[in-house]
């Protein structure tokens, strides 16, 4: 990840609420721009000014059943996680609104949320969440706050860094809109050794692992909308060259309105881990679609022939751009995906660019179809147990 | 070429595994003190001790003929206790992870030090990874076999 001076974002709450109105001359896709279920999204350097391939939007949170609200932009749009997490001002984030904390039998509820290369720590709070014209009431959200209680040792023993500041998170929050409704599920409602240690009961600064009922866990807000609640579409234009920013749309609901039908999209059911498969050079690997991953992360140098970078740790740096192909599948439906990987050190050398189509990196034994996969596609994410015209979620379609 | 035996699970509180770089006898000791079930697989140059914890995380420990654990891998809905699993290498892992921290925290974590490699990937509800001591691998064993 490169670091460069903060760029002017040119993005305000007002322009987001009005749909942005940008043109998309480089797109083959008609990008929907305005309806009550459409939210503008943008790929740019984000609120910390240093994010490559970060997809951002704004979210309004309110103290439940009140007009006491705050609109927060620079929230990362993430189909690889579930639930809304907002960085508190104590962590350098934009959130200053005081949202009520979720109570436990003896204190309040805390959460240690593991992402792959970092964790977020903070309290579980309740908010009404408004995005575009949609509103979800009484949504459990995480307020990321390094000053909330001491980080439990079980959370620290994962060894990955705490992402509790604007600098380490690169965003004012994360909007997890992947194919599940709750961030953990049944496992976190268990007591004893089978509980993975994500939820805590905190009295003062001391926190103990606690069972958390599924519906009280941090929730994908889309699943709690009164309508348009079976999933979401991410639409971004195709990219012909690296750019400073790229605008698109997030559309709520699948087959619930005239603007969110599946059309000719192929449906790929996902398993209980939120995965399907991808076949590359004759071998089949677990795979997932993740707008919150900032590159195509797959396999390693031995299997891809792509060398890693000398400067940009965690990315591929082939000497010339490589055109590759893989097949995504889930049982019988399958689709060939063509993609290219360029030299990340070269891509990052242009300081004005923050949107990259050909950015890739290694990933142990797995295919992570990150943000570049979304360019030039409408990608549907259907939520578990919700019906759509193409069957019940969870699935991806594109 | 693979044989395996299923051993009964023993019950206790903390899931604990043997430690990278230490002797394989610690696997058995840890299993007794863990809530894990274990399966042993024998390959030509090493044995794999596979433990499944109560949280559903599967950890594989690769032991050389001389009994030293030269690699570990893991897969499951959460991460294993990396501090326990990496032992004396945990601090090196933690330091490297901190220094590589990138905004978002959603990209895989790849640490390649001389003699010590860690790769961590996946997403919420599904994590996968491996760690190995590259200069302590038995001869003729490829790191492709660690998974």
Short mmCIF file of C-alpha atoms in Angstrom, two decimals:
data_model
loop_
_atom_site.label_atom_id
_atom_site.label_comp_id
_atom_site.label_asym_id
_atom_site.label_seq_id
_atom_site.Cartn_x
_atom_site.Cartn_y
_atom_site.Cartn_z
CA UNK A 1 0.00 0.00 0.00
CA UNK A 2 1.36 3.33 -0.94
CA UNK A 3 1.25 6.39 1.20
CA UNK A 4 0.89 9.82 -0.27
CA UNK A 5 -0.39 13.21 0.62
CA UNK A 6 -4.09 13.56 1.29
CA UNK A 7 -5.94 14.30 -1.91
CA UNK A 8 -8.99 16.46 -2.14
CA UNK A 9 -11.87 14.02 -2.11
CA UNK A 10 -14.40 16.28 -3.78
CA UNK A 11 -17.04 14.23 -2.03
CA UNK A 12 -19.64 15.67 0.26
CA UNK A 13 -22.73 14.38 1.94
CA UNK A 14 -24.83 16.61 -0.27
CA UNK A 15 -23.41 15.32 -3.52
CA UNK A 16 -23.82 11.75 -2.30
CA UNK A 17 -27.43 12.34 -1.35
CA UNK A 18 -28.09 13.81 -4.77
CA UNK A 19 -26.59 10.87 -6.60
CA UNK A 20 -23.41 12.55 -7.74
CA UNK A 21 -24.63 12.88 -11.29
CA UNK A 22 -21.30 11.85 -12.75
CA UNK A 23 -21.04 10.55 -16.29
CA UNK A 24 -19.55 7.18 -17.10
CA UNK A 25 -18.19 7.46 -20.60
CA UNK A 26 -15.71 4.67 -20.03
CA UNK A 27 -18.39 2.22 -18.99
CA UNK A 28 -20.19 -0.46 -20.91
CA UNK A 29 -22.65 -0.66 -18.06
CA UNK A 30 -25.52 1.71 -17.56
CA UNK A 31 -24.91 2.82 -13.96
CA UNK A 32 -28.14 3.55 -12.13
CA UNK A 33 -27.90 6.93 -10.43
CA UNK A 34 -31.04 7.86 -8.61
CA UNK A 35 -33.85 6.05 -6.79
CA UNK A 36 -34.70 5.45 -3.15
CA UNK A 37 -32.79 2.15 -3.18
CA UNK A 38 -29.66 3.50 -4.88
CA UNK A 39 -26.63 4.78 -3.01
CA UNK A 40 -23.64 6.40 -4.72
CA UNK A 41 -20.28 4.70 -4.12
CA UNK A 42 -16.79 5.79 -5.10
CA UNK A 43 -13.36 4.20 -5.37
CA UNK A 44 -10.72 6.68 -4.20
CA UNK A 45 -7.96 7.22 -1.66
CA UNK A 46 -10.46 7.40 1.21
CA UNK A 47 -10.56 9.63 4.29
CA UNK A 48 -6.92 8.85 5.20
CA UNK A 49 -5.83 9.74 1.66
CA UNK A 50 -3.74 6.62 1.14
CA UNK A 51 -6.09 3.77 0.24
CA UNK A 52 -5.56 1.94 -3.03
CA UNK A 53 -8.73 0.40 -4.47
CA UNK A 54 -10.89 1.36 -1.50
CA UNK A 55 -14.65 1.44 -2.20
CA UNK A 56 -16.39 4.05 -0.06
CA UNK A 57 -19.85 5.40 0.68
CA UNK A 58 -21.66 7.41 3.34
CA UNK A 59 -24.01 6.12 6.02
CA UNK A 60 -26.34 8.00 8.37
CA UNK A 61 -26.67 6.68 11.91
CA UNK A 62 -29.21 7.92 14.45
CA UNK A 63 -29.91 7.34 18.12
CA UNK A 64 -32.83 4.89 17.73
CA UNK A 65 -36.24 6.50 17.20
CA UNK A 66 -34.83 10.02 17.30
CA UNK A 67 -33.80 12.77 14.91
CA UNK A 68 -30.39 12.82 16.58
CA UNK A 69 -28.33 11.68 13.61
CA UNK A 70 -24.92 11.93 12.00
CA UNK A 71 -23.93 11.26 8.39
CA UNK A 72 -20.49 9.71 8.06
CA UNK A 73 -18.64 9.40 4.78
CA UNK A 74 -15.53 7.42 3.99
CA UNK A 75 -17.16 4.13 5.06
CA UNK A 76 -15.61 1.11 3.31
CA UNK A 77 -18.14 -1.01 1.35
CA UNK A 78 -17.26 -4.64 2.09
CA UNK A 79 -18.98 -7.73 0.67
CA UNK A 80 -16.42 -9.83 2.60
CA UNK A 81 -17.83 -9.05 6.05
CA UNK A 82 -21.16 -8.63 7.79
CA UNK A 83 -22.30 -5.65 9.83
CA UNK A 84 -21.64 -1.94 10.23
CA UNK A 85 -18.55 -0.81 12.18
CA UNK A 86 -17.87 2.86 12.77
CA UNK A 87 -14.62 4.40 13.96
CA UNK A 88 -15.17 6.63 17.00
CA UNK A 89 -13.64 10.08 17.25
CA UNK A 90 -11.51 8.62 20.07
CA UNK A 91 -9.86 6.55 17.35
CA UNK A 92 -9.58 9.49 14.97
CA UNK A 93 -12.82 8.67 13.14
CA UNK A 94 -15.73 10.92 12.25
CA UNK A 95 -18.29 9.46 14.68
CA UNK A 96 -19.10 11.91 17.47
CA UNK A 97 -22.75 10.90 18.00
CA UNK A 98 -23.25 8.97 21.22
CA UNK A 99 -25.14 5.77 20.40
CA UNK A 100 -26.61 3.66 23.23
CA UNK A 101 -24.41 0.71 24.23
CA UNK A 102 -25.82 -2.80 24.18
CA UNK A 103 -26.21 -4.03 27.75
CA UNK A 104 -25.05 -7.40 29.07
CA UNK A 105 -26.28 -8.98 32.29
CA UNK A 106 -23.27 -7.49 34.05
CA UNK A 107 -21.99 -4.49 32.11
CA UNK A 108 -21.87 -3.80 28.38
CA UNK A 109 -21.09 -5.86 25.29
CA UNK A 110 -17.67 -5.59 23.62
CA UNK A 111 -16.44 -7.15 20.41
CA UNK A 112 -13.10 -8.24 18.99
CA UNK A 113 -13.64 -8.57 15.25
CA UNK A 114 -10.98 -10.48 13.34
CA UNK A 115 -10.22 -9.47 9.80
CA UNK A 116 -7.38 -11.14 7.97
CA UNK A 117 -4.55 -8.77 8.75
CA UNK A 118 -6.01 -6.84 11.66
CA UNK A 119 -8.75 -6.72 14.26
CA UNK A 120 -11.19 -4.05 15.38
CA UNK A 121 -12.04 -3.65 19.08
CA UNK A 122 -14.85 -1.70 20.67
CA UNK A 123 -18.38 -1.72 22.05
CA UNK A 124 -21.60 -2.98 20.51
CA UNK A 125 -24.09 -0.13 20.18
CA UNK A 126 -27.57 0.29 18.75
CA UNK A 127 -28.44 2.65 15.89
CA UNK A 128 -31.03 3.38 13.29
CA UNK A 129 -29.12 3.12 10.00
CA UNK A 130 -30.11 5.09 6.89
CA UNK A 131 -28.58 4.56 3.45
CA UNK A 132 -30.16 6.12 0.34
CA UNK A 133 -33.91 5.98 1.06
CA UNK A 134 -33.66 2.81 3.14
CA UNK A 135 -33.81 2.69 6.92
CA UNK A 136 -33.06 -0.16 9.34
CA UNK A 137 -34.13 0.32 12.96
CA UNK A 138 -32.36 -0.76 16.15
CA UNK A 139 -29.35 -2.23 14.37
CA UNK A 140 -26.51 -3.64 16.51
CA UNK A 141 -23.33 -1.95 15.21
CA UNK A 142 -19.74 -1.95 16.43
CA UNK A 143 -18.21 1.32 17.56
CA UNK A 144 -14.47 0.85 17.05
CA UNK A 145 -12.88 2.54 20.04
CA UNK A 146 -9.39 1.93 21.43
CA UNK A 147 -10.46 3.59 24.70
CA UNK A 148 -13.30 1.10 25.30
CA UNK A 149 -12.06 -1.35 27.99
CA UNK A 150 -8.73 -3.16 27.82
CA UNK A 151 -8.25 -5.37 24.76
CA UNK A 152 -8.71 -8.98 26.00
CA UNK A 153 -5.67 -11.26 25.81
CA UNK A 154 -7.54 -13.76 23.62
CA UNK A 155 -8.00 -10.97 21.07
CA UNK A 156 -4.33 -9.97 21.21
CA UNK A 157 -3.10 -13.55 20.87
CA UNK A 158 -4.24 -13.60 17.25
CA UNK A 159 -1.05 -11.59 16.72
CA UNK A 160 -2.54 -9.35 14.03
CA UNK A 161 -2.52 -5.55 14.49
CA UNK A 162 -5.31 -3.56 16.11
CA UNK A 163 -7.04 -1.41 13.48
CA UNK A 164 -8.47 1.25 15.74
CA UNK A 165 -7.33 4.49 14.12
CA UNK A 166 -7.99 6.34 10.89
CA UNK A 167 -4.43 5.62 9.89
CA UNK A 168 -4.61 1.85 10.45
CA UNK A 169 -8.20 1.40 9.24
CA UNK A 170 -7.95 3.84 6.31
CA UNK A 171 -11.68 4.46 6.62
CA UNK A 172 -14.26 5.98 8.96
CA UNK A 173 -15.88 2.57 9.22
CA UNK A 174 -16.76 -0.65 7.41
CA UNK A 175 -20.18 -1.46 5.93
CA UNK A 176 -20.26 -5.27 5.82
CA UNK A 177 -22.90 -6.29 3.27
CA UNK A 178 -21.77 -9.85 2.51
CA UNK A 179 -24.06 -12.90 2.19
CA UNK A 180 -24.76 -13.40 5.93
CA UNK A 181 -27.04 -11.41 8.24
CA UNK A 182 -24.92 -11.59 11.43
CA UNK A 183 -21.17 -11.29 11.76
CA UNK A 184 -20.54 -14.49 13.71
CA UNK A 185 -23.62 -16.71 13.76
CA UNK A 186 -24.46 -19.64 16.04
CA UNK A 187 -20.87 -20.23 17.20
CA UNK A 188 -20.86 -17.01 19.24
CA UNK A 189 -24.08 -18.01 21.00
CA UNK A 190 -22.25 -21.01 22.57
CA UNK A 191 -20.73 -21.16 26.01
CA UNK A 192 -17.43 -22.86 26.81
CA UNK A 193 -14.57 -23.84 24.54
CA UNK A 194 -16.57 -23.85 21.30
CA UNK A 195 -17.14 -20.08 21.53
CA UNK A 196 -14.60 -18.39 19.23
CA UNK A 197 -14.15 -15.39 21.55
CA UNK A 198 -15.56 -12.59 19.44
CA UNK A 199 -18.10 -11.18 21.94
CA UNK A 200 -17.32 -10.07 25.48
CA UNK A 201 -19.17 -8.94 28.56
CA UNK A 202 -17.35 -5.92 29.94
CA UNK A 203 -17.65 -4.59 33.48
CA UNK A 204 -15.57 -1.46 33.70
CA UNK A 205 -12.36 -2.18 31.81
CA UNK A 206 -12.47 -5.93 32.38
CA UNK A 207 -13.98 -8.14 29.67
CA UNK A 208 -14.87 -11.85 29.65
CA UNK A 209 -15.89 -13.98 26.65
CA UNK A 210 -19.68 -14.22 26.60
CA UNK A 211 -22.39 -15.94 24.57
CA UNK A 212 -24.13 -13.47 22.24
CA UNK A 213 -27.50 -14.41 20.69
CA UNK A 214 -27.38 -14.25 16.87
CA UNK A 215 -29.94 -11.45 16.56
CA UNK A 216 -28.00 -9.30 19.05
CA UNK A 217 -24.74 -9.73 17.12
CA UNK A 218 -23.60 -6.94 14.79
CA UNK A 219 -25.99 -7.17 11.83
CA UNK A 220 -25.77 -6.58 8.10
CA UNK A 221 -28.06 -3.51 7.95
CA UNK A 222 -29.45 -4.53 4.54
CA UNK A 223 -31.02 -7.61 6.15
CA UNK A 224 -32.95 -5.29 8.50
CA UNK A 225 -34.40 -2.93 5.87
CA UNK A 226 -38.21 -3.24 5.77
CA UNK A 227 -38.01 -3.95 2.00
CA UNK A 228 -35.20 -4.45 -0.53
CA UNK A 229 -33.66 -6.63 2.19
CA UNK A 230 -32.63 -9.79 0.33
CA UNK A 231 -29.33 -8.50 -0.98
CA UNK A 232 -27.37 -5.82 -2.75
CA UNK A 233 -25.85 -5.01 -6.15
CA UNK A 234 -22.50 -3.30 -6.60
CA UNK A 235 -22.16 -1.57 -10.00
CA UNK A 236 -18.88 -0.06 -11.07
CA UNK A 237 -17.81 0.94 -14.59
CA UNK A 238 -15.06 -0.83 -16.46
CA UNK A 239 -11.65 0.72 -16.10
CA UNK A 240 -9.32 1.15 -19.06
CA UNK A 241 -6.42 2.70 -17.17
CA UNK A 242 -5.48 3.45 -13.56
CA UNK A 243 -7.34 6.48 -12.24
CA UNK A 244 -7.70 8.83 -9.28
CA UNK A 245 -11.31 7.87 -8.61
CA UNK A 246 -14.20 5.84 -10.03
CA UNK A 247 -17.90 6.36 -9.27
CA UNK A 248 -20.65 3.75 -9.20
CA UNK A 249 -23.81 2.64 -7.46
CA UNK A 250 -24.91 0.33 -4.67
CA UNK A 251 -28.47 -0.87 -5.26
CA UNK A 252 -30.50 -2.51 -2.49
CA UNK A 253 -32.75 -5.50 -3.13
CA UNK A 254 -32.61 -8.25 -5.75
CA UNK A 255 -35.64 -8.50 -8.01
CA UNK A 256 -37.66 -6.27 -5.70
CA UNK A 257 -37.80 -3.20 -7.98
CA UNK A 258 -37.57 -2.44 -11.67
CA UNK A 259 -33.95 -1.35 -11.18
CA UNK A 260 -32.55 -4.45 -9.47
CA UNK A 261 -33.53 -7.47 -11.55
CA UNK A 262 -30.97 -10.22 -12.11
CA UNK A 263 -31.29 -10.12 -15.89
CA UNK A 264 -28.81 -12.54 -17.42
CA UNK A 265 -26.60 -12.77 -14.35
CA UNK A 266 -25.47 -16.31 -13.46
CA UNK A 267 -26.19 -17.41 -9.90
CA UNK A 268 -23.40 -18.98 -7.79
CA UNK A 269 -24.60 -20.37 -4.42
CA UNK A 270 -22.04 -20.08 -1.60
CA UNK A 271 -21.39 -22.58 1.22
CA UNK A 272 -21.64 -22.06 4.98
CA UNK A 273 -18.16 -20.46 4.98
CA UNK A 274 -19.32 -17.92 2.38
CA UNK A 275 -17.29 -19.49 -0.44
CA UNK A 276 -17.51 -21.11 -3.86
CA UNK A 277 -14.65 -22.44 -6.02
CA UNK A 278 -12.27 -21.21 -8.67
CA UNK A 279 -10.26 -23.39 -11.05
CA UNK A 280 -6.88 -22.08 -12.18
CA UNK A 281 -4.44 -24.08 -14.35
CA UNK A 282 -6.39 -27.27 -13.73
CA UNK A 283 -6.51 -27.03 -9.94
CA UNK A 284 -9.62 -26.06 -7.96
CA UNK A 285 -9.40 -23.76 -4.93
CA UNK A 286 -11.82 -22.20 -2.43
CA UNK A 287 -12.80 -18.70 -3.53
CA UNK A 288 -14.84 -15.67 -2.52
CA UNK A 289 -15.93 -12.29 -3.86
CA UNK A 290 -14.84 -9.37 -1.68
CA UNK A 291 -15.22 -5.67 -2.49
CA UNK A 292 -13.24 -4.96 0.70
CA UNK A 293 -10.09 -6.64 -0.65
CA UNK A 294 -8.15 -4.09 -2.60
CA UNK A 295 -6.67 -6.45 -5.21
CA UNK A 296 -7.10 -9.89 -6.78
CA UNK A 297 -5.37 -12.02 -4.15
CA UNK A 298 -4.66 -15.57 -5.29
CA UNK A 299 -2.27 -18.47 -4.68
CA UNK A 300 1.47 -17.93 -4.73
CA UNK A 301 4.49 -17.45 -6.97
CA UNK A 302 5.01 -21.21 -7.42
CA UNK A 303 1.52 -21.77 -8.85
CA UNK A 304 1.04 -18.48 -10.71
CA UNK A 305 4.55 -17.78 -11.98
CA UNK A 306 4.09 -14.19 -10.79
CA UNK A 307 6.95 -12.86 -8.70
CA UNK A 308 6.24 -10.77 -5.61
CA UNK A 309 7.30 -7.13 -5.30
CA UNK A 310 10.51 -5.82 -3.85
CA UNK A 311 8.85 -2.61 -2.60
CA UNK A 312 5.11 -3.26 -2.31
CA UNK A 313 4.92 -6.09 0.18
CA UNK A 314 1.99 -8.45 -0.40
CA UNK A 315 1.53 -7.70 -4.12
CA UNK A 316 2.62 -9.30 -7.38
CA UNK A 317 5.22 -7.58 -9.58
CA UNK A 318 5.58 -9.43 -12.89
CA UNK A 319 8.13 -7.83 -15.23
CA UNK A 320 5.37 -7.35 -17.80
CA UNK A 321 1.58 -7.40 -17.46
CA UNK A 322 0.28 -10.99 -17.51
CA UNK A 323 -3.11 -11.96 -18.99
CA UNK A 324 -4.65 -14.81 -17.02
CA UNK A 325 -7.89 -16.75 -16.86
CA UNK A 326 -9.76 -18.74 -14.20
CA UNK A 327 -13.17 -20.38 -13.94
CA UNK A 328 -15.51 -19.53 -11.07
CA UNK A 329 -18.06 -22.20 -10.26
CA UNK A 330 -20.53 -23.47 -7.72
CA UNK A 331 -21.72 -26.91 -8.77
CA UNK A 332 -22.89 -26.71 -12.36
CA UNK A 333 -22.96 -22.96 -13.00
CA UNK A 334 -19.55 -21.76 -14.09
CA UNK A 335 -18.03 -18.74 -15.74
CA UNK A 336 -14.62 -17.97 -17.14
CA UNK A 337 -13.05 -14.79 -15.77
CA UNK A 338 -10.25 -13.14 -17.73
CA UNK A 339 -8.00 -10.78 -15.80
CA UNK A 340 -4.58 -9.17 -15.92
CA UNK A 341 -1.92 -8.62 -13.31
CA UNK A 342 0.51 -5.72 -13.68
CA UNK A 343 3.60 -4.74 -11.71
CA UNK A 344 2.31 -3.22 -8.45
CA UNK A 345 5.51 -1.23 -7.84
CA UNK A 346 4.99 0.42 -11.25
CA UNK A 347 1.26 1.01 -10.65
CA UNK A 348 1.95 2.69 -7.30
CA UNK A 349 4.70 4.88 -8.74
CA UNK A 350 2.09 7.24 -10.18
CA UNK A 351 1.14 9.23 -7.08
CA UNK A 352 -2.15 10.47 -8.45
CA UNK A 353 -3.62 7.01 -9.06
CA UNK A 354 -5.74 5.19 -6.48
CA UNK A 355 -7.88 2.91 -8.70
CA UNK A 356 -6.15 -0.07 -10.30
CA UNK A 357 -7.64 -2.76 -12.51
CA UNK A 358 -4.55 -4.99 -12.68
CA UNK A 359 -3.52 -5.10 -9.02
CA UNK A 360 -2.86 -8.60 -7.63
CA UNK A 361 -1.11 -10.36 -4.80
CA UNK A 362 -0.55 -13.76 -3.15
CA UNK A 363 -3.06 -15.53 -0.90
CA UNK A 364 -2.45 -18.98 0.62
CA UNK A 365 -4.41 -21.66 -1.29
CA UNK A 366 -7.32 -19.34 -2.02
CA UNK A 367 -8.80 -17.07 -4.70
CA UNK A 368 -10.02 -13.73 -3.36
CA UNK A 369 -11.88 -11.88 -6.12
CA UNK A 370 -11.25 -8.41 -4.75
CA UNK A 371 -12.31 -4.99 -5.96
CA UNK A 372 -10.88 -5.16 -9.52
CA UNK A 373 -13.33 -8.04 -10.16
CA UNK A 374 -16.20 -5.54 -9.70
CA UNK A 375 -15.03 -3.15 -12.44
CA UNK A 376 -17.34 -3.45 -15.45
CA UNK A 377 -19.74 -5.84 -13.70
CA UNK A 378 -22.99 -5.80 -11.77
CA UNK A 379 -22.23 -8.08 -8.81
CA UNK A 380 -25.22 -9.35 -6.80
CA UNK A 381 -24.81 -10.56 -3.20
CA UNK A 382 -27.89 -12.41 -1.88
CA UNK A 383 -28.28 -12.80 1.89
CA UNK A 384 -28.70 -16.19 3.57
CA UNK A 385 -32.26 -17.55 3.85
CA UNK A 386 -33.73 -14.65 1.85
CA UNK A 387 -35.73 -15.47 -1.26
CA UNK A 388 -35.06 -13.87 -4.62
CA UNK A 389 -36.49 -14.55 -8.10
CA UNK A 390 -33.42 -16.82 -8.65
CA UNK A 391 -33.82 -18.82 -5.45
CA UNK A 392 -32.80 -18.47 -1.83
CA UNK A 393 -29.53 -16.89 -0.68
CA UNK A 394 -26.71 -17.02 0.10
CA UNK A 395 -25.35 -16.57 -3.42
CA UNK A 396 -23.37 -14.30 -5.69
CA UNK A 397 -24.56 -13.53 -9.20
CA UNK A 398 -22.85 -11.71 -12.05
CA UNK B 1 0.81 -44.09 1.09
CA UNK B 2 -1.07 -42.35 3.87
CA UNK B 3 -2.25 -44.08 7.00
CA UNK B 4 -4.07 -42.50 9.87
CA UNK B 5 -5.40 -43.28 13.28
CA UNK B 6 -8.17 -41.47 15.11
CA UNK B 7 -7.51 -40.86 18.76
CA UNK B 8 -10.15 -40.07 21.32
CA UNK B 9 -10.71 -36.49 22.31
CA UNK B 10 -9.83 -35.36 25.79
CA UNK B 11 -11.80 -32.60 27.46
CA UNK B 12 -10.40 -29.53 29.15
CA UNK B 13 -10.86 -25.81 28.78
CA UNK B 14 -8.34 -24.12 26.47
CA UNK B 15 -7.65 -25.33 22.96
CA UNK B 16 -3.87 -25.69 22.82
CA UNK B 17 -1.58 -26.98 20.13
CA UNK B 18 2.04 -27.93 19.83
CA UNK B 19 4.50 -25.28 18.96
CA UNK B 20 6.43 -24.45 15.81
CA UNK B 21 10.10 -25.31 16.20
CA UNK B 22 9.59 -27.57 19.20
CA UNK B 23 9.50 -31.33 19.67
CA UNK B 24 6.58 -33.44 18.46
CA UNK B 25 6.10 -34.85 21.99
CA UNK B 26 4.45 -31.53 22.80
CA UNK B 27 1.62 -32.47 20.42
CA UNK B 28 0.59 -35.36 22.59
CA UNK B 29 0.97 -33.33 25.78
CA UNK B 30 -1.11 -30.53 24.35
CA UNK B 31 -3.79 -32.83 23.03
CA UNK B 32 -4.36 -34.20 26.52
CA UNK B 33 -4.74 -30.65 27.81
CA UNK B 34 -6.92 -29.51 24.95
CA UNK B 35 -10.44 -30.02 23.76
CA UNK B 36 -9.16 -31.24 20.41
CA UNK B 37 -9.49 -34.50 18.54
CA UNK B 38 -6.39 -35.69 16.68
CA UNK B 39 -5.54 -37.63 13.53
CA UNK B 40 -2.03 -38.73 12.58
CA UNK B 41 -0.99 -39.10 8.94
CA UNK B 42 2.37 -40.46 7.85
CA UNK B 43 4.08 -39.27 4.69
CA UNK B 44 7.49 -40.29 3.37
CA UNK B 45 9.61 -37.72 5.18
CA UNK B 46 7.33 -36.48 7.93
CA UNK B 47 4.18 -37.03 9.96
CA UNK B 48 1.15 -34.75 10.11
CA UNK B 49 -0.67 -34.36 13.40
CA UNK B 50 -4.09 -32.90 12.67
CA UNK B 51 -6.07 -31.42 15.55
CA UNK B 52 -9.65 -30.14 15.38
CA UNK B 53 -10.54 -27.74 18.16
CA UNK B 54 -13.99 -27.17 19.62
CA UNK B 55 -14.23 -23.90 17.67
CA UNK B 56 -13.97 -25.89 14.43
CA UNK B 57 -10.41 -24.77 13.64
CA UNK B 58 -8.28 -27.53 12.10
CA UNK B 59 -4.55 -27.25 12.82
CA UNK B 60 -1.98 -29.47 11.10
CA UNK B 61 1.48 -29.85 12.58
CA UNK B 62 4.24 -31.23 10.40
CA UNK B 63 6.93 -33.17 12.28
CA UNK B 64 10.24 -34.34 10.80
CA UNK B 65 11.63 -37.85 11.34
CA UNK B 66 13.73 -36.48 14.18
CA UNK B 67 10.55 -35.23 15.83
CA UNK B 68 10.81 -31.49 15.26
CA UNK B 69 7.77 -29.49 14.16
CA UNK B 70 8.92 -27.59 11.06
CA UNK B 71 5.53 -26.33 9.84
CA UNK B 72 1.95 -25.68 10.94
CA UNK B 73 -1.19 -24.85 8.97
CA UNK B 74 -4.69 -23.87 10.03
CA UNK B 75 -8.18 -23.49 8.61
CA UNK B 76 -11.48 -22.58 10.23
CA UNK B 77 -14.14 -20.02 11.14
CA UNK B 78 -11.70 -18.10 13.35
CA UNK B 79 -7.94 -17.98 13.92
CA UNK B 80 -6.21 -20.47 16.23
CA UNK B 81 -4.29 -19.13 19.22
CA UNK B 82 -1.31 -17.91 17.21
CA UNK B 83 0.67 -17.17 20.35
CA UNK B 84 0.43 -20.81 21.39
CA UNK B 85 0.94 -22.16 17.87
CA UNK B 86 3.99 -20.09 16.90
CA UNK B 87 5.65 -20.18 20.32
CA UNK B 88 9.03 -18.44 20.26
CA UNK B 89 8.28 -17.21 16.72
CA UNK B 90 5.10 -15.37 17.79
CA UNK B 91 6.88 -12.16 18.65
CA UNK B 92 8.64 -12.06 15.27
CA UNK B 93 5.27 -12.70 13.58
CA UNK B 94 3.52 -10.00 15.60
CA UNK B 95 6.23 -7.41 14.90
CA UNK B 96 6.22 -8.15 11.18
CA UNK B 97 2.41 -8.02 11.07
CA UNK B 98 2.43 -4.61 12.76
CA UNK B 99 5.02 -3.20 10.38
CA UNK B 100 3.11 -4.49 7.34
CA UNK B 101 -0.21 -3.10 8.49
CA UNK B 102 -2.06 -1.52 5.59
CA UNK B 103 -5.31 0.42 5.65
CA UNK B 104 -8.35 -1.84 5.64
CA UNK B 105 -6.81 -4.94 7.11
CA UNK B 106 -8.57 -7.03 4.50
CA UNK B 107 -5.66 -8.17 2.40
CA UNK B 108 -3.73 -11.37 3.12
CA UNK B 109 -0.80 -11.14 5.49
CA UNK B 110 2.40 -12.52 3.95
CA UNK B 111 5.59 -12.53 6.02
CA UNK B 112 8.76 -13.88 4.41
CA UNK B 113 11.74 -13.68 6.69
CA UNK B 114 14.95 -15.66 6.21
CA UNK B 115 14.06 -19.09 7.62
CA UNK B 116 10.53 -18.15 8.77
CA UNK B 117 7.44 -17.72 6.58
CA UNK B 118 3.84 -16.96 7.60
CA UNK B 119 0.90 -16.69 5.18
CA UNK B 120 -2.56 -15.75 6.43
CA UNK B 121 -5.66 -15.30 4.28
CA UNK B 122 -9.44 -15.66 4.18
CA UNK B 123 -12.27 -13.47 5.41
CA UNK B 124 -14.80 -13.13 8.23
CA UNK B 125 -16.08 -16.66 9.14
CA UNK B 126 -13.29 -18.40 7.16
CA UNK B 127 -9.58 -18.12 7.86
CA UNK B 128 -6.72 -20.10 6.36
CA UNK B 129 -2.95 -19.97 6.71
CA UNK B 130 0.37 -21.64 7.31
CA UNK B 131 3.76 -21.01 8.90
CA UNK B 132 6.99 -22.87 8.30
CA UNK B 133 10.69 -22.85 9.08
CA UNK B 134 12.13 -22.89 5.58
CA UNK B 135 15.64 -23.93 6.60
CA UNK B 136 14.37 -26.74 8.81
CA UNK B 137 12.21 -28.50 6.24
CA UNK B 138 13.28 -32.14 5.68
CA UNK B 139 15.10 -32.52 2.36
CA UNK B 140 12.82 -33.29 -0.61
CA UNK B 141 9.82 -31.70 1.13
CA UNK B 142 8.31 -28.81 -0.83
CA UNK B 143 6.51 -25.98 0.93
CA UNK B 144 3.63 -26.80 -1.48
CA UNK B 145 2.96 -29.81 0.77
CA UNK B 146 2.17 -27.53 3.74
CA UNK B 147 -1.53 -26.79 3.56
#
